[in-house]
């Protein structure tokens, strides 16, 4: 695995490789890697000759400065895991490589409705930051495919929209959420949970499955409220439990019993914010 820190260096390397006719897959991450990230990498490995992983804790997507400061960093272990997983190129840029002009004149993306709901509503500016960093990475790495996790379903849709708006040709590949044996969605932030918090955390996924099992056609407001209250009683500070159209993420209050749905939740435990979702498409 070759490690690059300089944008021009990795870009030139990739341009040369692309001239030989190979395909490139990009797995963007913020590090503190786990099996969720490695699942994306494995898929990229299967589908491309050149696999690039980026590791950059993007300041512009953190609406909470404390969350940014405390974001876990496990760089040596990340390098070890990536080597083992057969990653070809690791790109670890400094902030000035990604934002050479600083943070003042950053691009704004017209994300419309998508930015007003769920994560967009509770993390103001978050998706602008996500678009800024992913757009920049796509310009530098020029991948044929970018690999994203369904764990961040709304982020996948936002990136899809940004790619359309910018007329970028990169194909988006969405990979299934990887979970711990007790159902908790793998996340770098899980490292920051206390023992008690870690024990409680699987309740989010359990609640999503309960909603799935109890859903029937008709009004879905009560089922959402019940789930919200269940998590609150268990000690979570809940941002949202929502049911949305799986294709558009438009929030659903009346379900026709057929339309594919996404059930999404965000909740704090131990002041650590966890998100998860499941899609019902049968
Ligand atoms: P992050 O490092 O948290 O920014 O995540 C980098 C990529 O890994 C994003 O596309 C995430 O959606 C994806 N990812 C994070 N956790 C998981 C997971 N448990 N399963 C699958 N993909 C994940």
CSV table of C-alpha atoms in Angstrom, one decimal, residues 14-218:
chain,number,residue,atom,x,y,z
A,14,UNK,CA,-3.8,7.9,-10.3
A,15,UNK,CA,-3.8,9.7,-13.6
A,16,UNK,CA,-0.8,7.5,-14.7
A,17,UNK,CA,-2.6,4.4,-13.5
A,18,UNK,CA,-5.8,5.3,-15.3
A,19,UNK,CA,-3.9,5.6,-18.6
A,20,UNK,CA,-3.2,1.9,-18.4
A,21,UNK,CA,-7.0,1.3,-18.5
A,22,UNK,CA,-7.6,0.2,-15.0
A,23,UNK,CA,-10.7,1.1,-12.9
A,24,UNK,CA,-10.5,2.8,-9.5
A,25,UNK,CA,-12.7,2.4,-6.5
A,26,UNK,CA,-12.7,5.0,-3.7
A,27,UNK,CA,-13.6,4.3,-0.1
A,28,UNK,CA,-13.8,7.7,1.8
A,29,UNK,CA,-13.5,7.4,5.5
A,30,UNK,CA,-12.8,9.4,8.6
A,31,UNK,CA,-10.6,6.6,10.1
A,32,UNK,CA,-11.0,4.7,13.3
A,33,UNK,CA,-11.7,1.8,10.9
A,34,UNK,CA,-13.9,-1.2,11.7
A,35,UNK,CA,-15.5,-4.0,9.7
A,36,UNK,CA,-18.1,-1.6,8.2
A,37,UNK,CA,-15.4,0.3,6.5
A,38,UNK,CA,-13.6,-3.0,5.5
A,39,UNK,CA,-16.8,-4.3,3.9
A,40,UNK,CA,-16.7,-1.3,1.6
A,41,UNK,CA,-13.1,-1.9,0.9
A,42,UNK,CA,-13.7,-5.6,0.1
A,43,UNK,CA,-16.4,-4.7,-2.3
A,44,UNK,CA,-14.2,-2.1,-4.0
A,45,UNK,CA,-11.4,-4.7,-4.1
A,46,UNK,CA,-13.7,-7.2,-6.0
A,47,UNK,CA,-14.8,-4.6,-8.5
A,48,UNK,CA,-11.6,-2.6,-9.3
A,49,UNK,CA,-8.0,-3.0,-10.1
A,50,UNK,CA,-7.0,0.0,-8.0
A,51,UNK,CA,-8.5,0.6,-4.5
A,52,UNK,CA,-8.0,3.9,-2.8
A,53,UNK,CA,-9.1,4.7,0.7
A,54,UNK,CA,-9.1,8.2,2.1
A,55,UNK,CA,-8.8,9.0,5.7
A,56,UNK,CA,-9.7,12.6,6.6
A,57,UNK,CA,-11.6,13.9,9.6
A,58,UNK,CA,-13.4,16.6,7.7
A,59,UNK,CA,-13.9,19.7,9.9
A,60,UNK,CA,-16.6,21.3,7.8
A,61,UNK,CA,-19.1,18.5,8.4
A,62,UNK,CA,-19.0,18.7,12.2
A,63,UNK,CA,-21.8,20.9,13.5
A,64,UNK,CA,-20.6,20.2,17.1
A,65,UNK,CA,-16.9,21.2,17.7
A,66,UNK,CA,-16.7,18.9,20.7
A,67,UNK,CA,-17.6,15.9,18.5
A,68,UNK,CA,-14.8,16.9,16.1
A,69,UNK,CA,-12.2,17.3,18.8
A,70,UNK,CA,-13.1,14.0,20.4
A,71,UNK,CA,-13.5,12.0,17.1
A,72,UNK,CA,-11.4,8.8,17.6
A,73,UNK,CA,-8.0,8.6,15.9
A,74,UNK,CA,-6.4,5.1,15.5
A,75,UNK,CA,-4.2,5.7,12.6
A,76,UNK,CA,-1.6,3.0,13.1
A,77,UNK,CA,-4.3,0.4,13.4
A,78,UNK,CA,-6.1,1.8,10.4
A,79,UNK,CA,-2.9,1.4,8.3
A,80,UNK,CA,-2.5,-2.1,9.5
A,81,UNK,CA,-6.1,-3.0,8.7
A,82,UNK,CA,-6.0,-1.5,5.2
A,83,UNK,CA,-2.7,-3.2,4.3
A,84,UNK,CA,-4.3,-6.5,5.4
A,85,UNK,CA,-7.4,-5.9,3.4
A,86,UNK,CA,-5.4,-5.3,0.2
A,87,UNK,CA,-5.9,-1.5,-0.1
A,88,UNK,CA,-3.5,-0.1,-2.8
A,89,UNK,CA,-3.5,3.6,-2.0
A,90,UNK,CA,-4.2,5.4,1.3
A,91,UNK,CA,-4.7,9.1,1.0
A,92,UNK,CA,-4.3,11.0,4.3
A,93,UNK,CA,-4.4,14.7,3.5
A,94,UNK,CA,-3.9,17.6,5.9
A,95,UNK,CA,-6.7,20.1,6.1
A,96,UNK,CA,-4.9,22.5,3.7
A,97,UNK,CA,-4.7,19.9,1.0
A,98,UNK,CA,-8.5,19.6,1.0
A,99,UNK,CA,-9.3,23.2,1.7
A,100,UNK,CA,-6.3,25.2,0.2
A,101,UNK,CA,-8.3,28.4,0.3
A,102,UNK,CA,-9.4,27.9,4.0
A,103,UNK,CA,-13.0,27.7,5.1
A,104,UNK,CA,-14.4,31.0,3.9
A,105,UNK,CA,-15.3,30.5,0.3
A,106,UNK,CA,-16.5,27.0,0.3
A,107,UNK,CA,-19.0,25.8,-2.4
A,108,UNK,CA,-22.7,25.6,-1.5
A,109,UNK,CA,-24.8,22.8,-2.9
A,110,UNK,CA,-28.5,23.0,-3.6
A,111,UNK,CA,-29.6,19.9,-1.8
A,112,UNK,CA,-33.2,21.1,-1.4
A,113,UNK,CA,-35.6,19.0,0.8
A,114,UNK,CA,-33.0,16.4,1.5
A,115,UNK,CA,-31.1,18.8,3.7
A,116,UNK,CA,-34.1,19.9,5.7
A,117,UNK,CA,-35.0,16.6,7.3
A,118,UNK,CA,-33.5,14.0,9.7
A,119,UNK,CA,-29.7,14.5,9.9
A,120,UNK,CA,-30.0,17.8,7.9
A,121,UNK,CA,-32.5,19.2,10.4
A,122,UNK,CA,-30.5,18.2,13.5
A,123,UNK,CA,-27.0,18.8,12.2
A,124,UNK,CA,-27.2,22.2,10.4
A,125,UNK,CA,-24.6,22.5,7.7
A,126,UNK,CA,-23.5,18.9,8.0
A,127,UNK,CA,-24.4,17.8,4.5
A,128,UNK,CA,-22.8,20.9,3.0
A,129,UNK,CA,-19.5,19.7,4.6
A,130,UNK,CA,-20.0,16.2,3.4
A,131,UNK,CA,-20.5,17.4,-0.1
A,132,UNK,CA,-17.5,19.7,0.1
A,133,UNK,CA,-15.2,17.0,1.1
A,134,UNK,CA,-16.6,14.2,-1.2
A,135,UNK,CA,-16.6,16.6,-4.2
A,136,UNK,CA,-13.0,17.5,-3.5
A,137,UNK,CA,-12.0,13.8,-3.1
A,138,UNK,CA,-13.8,12.9,-6.3
A,139,UNK,CA,-11.8,15.6,-8.2
A,140,UNK,CA,-8.5,14.4,-6.8
A,141,UNK,CA,-9.0,10.7,-7.1
A,142,UNK,CA,-11.3,10.5,-10.2
A,143,UNK,CA,-12.7,7.1,-9.2
A,144,UNK,CA,-14.9,5.1,-11.4
A,145,UNK,CA,-16.9,4.0,-8.3
A,146,UNK,CA,-17.3,5.4,-4.8
A,147,UNK,CA,-18.3,3.0,-2.0
A,148,UNK,CA,-20.7,4.2,0.7
A,149,UNK,CA,-22.4,2.6,3.6
A,150,UNK,CA,-26.2,2.3,4.0
A,151,UNK,CA,-25.6,3.0,7.7
A,152,UNK,CA,-25.5,6.7,6.5
A,153,UNK,CA,-28.5,6.4,4.2
A,154,UNK,CA,-29.3,10.1,3.9
A,155,UNK,CA,-25.6,10.8,3.3
A,156,UNK,CA,-25.7,8.3,0.4
A,157,UNK,CA,-28.7,10.2,-1.1
A,158,UNK,CA,-27.0,13.6,-0.5
A,159,UNK,CA,-23.8,12.4,-2.3
A,160,UNK,CA,-25.9,11.0,-5.1
A,161,UNK,CA,-27.6,14.4,-5.5
A,162,UNK,CA,-24.3,16.3,-5.4
A,163,UNK,CA,-22.8,14.0,-8.0
A,164,UNK,CA,-25.9,14.6,-10.2
A,165,UNK,CA,-25.7,18.4,-9.7
A,166,UNK,CA,-22.0,18.4,-10.5
A,167,UNK,CA,-22.4,16.0,-13.5
A,168,UNK,CA,-19.7,13.8,-12.1
A,169,UNK,CA,-19.5,10.4,-13.8
A,170,UNK,CA,-18.5,8.3,-10.7
A,171,UNK,CA,-20.9,5.5,-10.0
A,172,UNK,CA,-22.2,5.2,-6.4
A,173,UNK,CA,-22.2,1.8,-4.8
A,174,UNK,CA,-24.1,1.4,-1.5
A,175,UNK,CA,-23.1,-1.4,0.8
A,176,UNK,CA,-25.1,-3.0,3.6
A,177,UNK,CA,-24.7,-1.9,7.2
A,178,UNK,CA,-22.3,-4.1,9.1
A,179,UNK,CA,-23.4,-4.9,12.7
A,180,UNK,CA,-22.0,-6.2,15.9
A,181,UNK,CA,-23.3,-9.6,17.0
A,182,UNK,CA,-25.9,-7.9,19.2
A,183,UNK,CA,-27.2,-5.8,16.3
A,184,UNK,CA,-25.4,-2.5,17.1
A,185,UNK,CA,-24.4,-0.8,13.8
A,186,UNK,CA,-20.6,-0.6,13.7
A,187,UNK,CA,-19.5,3.0,14.0
A,188,UNK,CA,-16.2,4.7,14.9
A,189,UNK,CA,-18.1,6.6,17.6
A,190,UNK,CA,-18.9,3.3,19.4
A,191,UNK,CA,-15.3,3.4,20.7
A,192,UNK,CA,-16.3,6.3,22.8
A,193,UNK,CA,-19.2,4.6,24.6
A,194,UNK,CA,-18.9,3.7,28.2
A,195,UNK,CA,-19.4,0.0,29.2
A,196,UNK,CA,-23.0,0.9,30.3
A,197,UNK,CA,-23.6,2.9,27.2
A,198,UNK,CA,-22.3,0.1,25.0
A,199,UNK,CA,-24.7,-2.3,26.7
A,200,UNK,CA,-27.7,-0.1,26.0
A,201,UNK,CA,-26.8,0.9,22.5
A,202,UNK,CA,-28.2,-2.2,20.6
A,203,UNK,CA,-31.7,-1.0,21.7
A,204,UNK,CA,-31.7,1.4,18.7
A,205,UNK,CA,-31.5,-1.5,16.2
A,206,UNK,CA,-34.0,-3.5,18.3
A,207,UNK,CA,-36.4,-0.6,18.2
A,208,UNK,CA,-36.1,-0.3,14.3
A,209,UNK,CA,-36.8,-4.0,14.0
A,210,UNK,CA,-39.8,-3.7,16.3
A,211,UNK,CA,-41.2,-0.9,14.1
A,212,UNK,CA,-40.7,-3.1,11.1
A,213,UNK,CA,-42.6,-6.0,12.6
A,214,UNK,CA,-45.4,-3.8,13.9
A,215,UNK,CA,-45.9,-1.7,10.8
A,216,UNK,CA,-49.3,-2.0,9.1
A,217,UNK,CA,-50.8,0.2,6.3
A,218,UNK,CA,-52.4,3.4,7.6
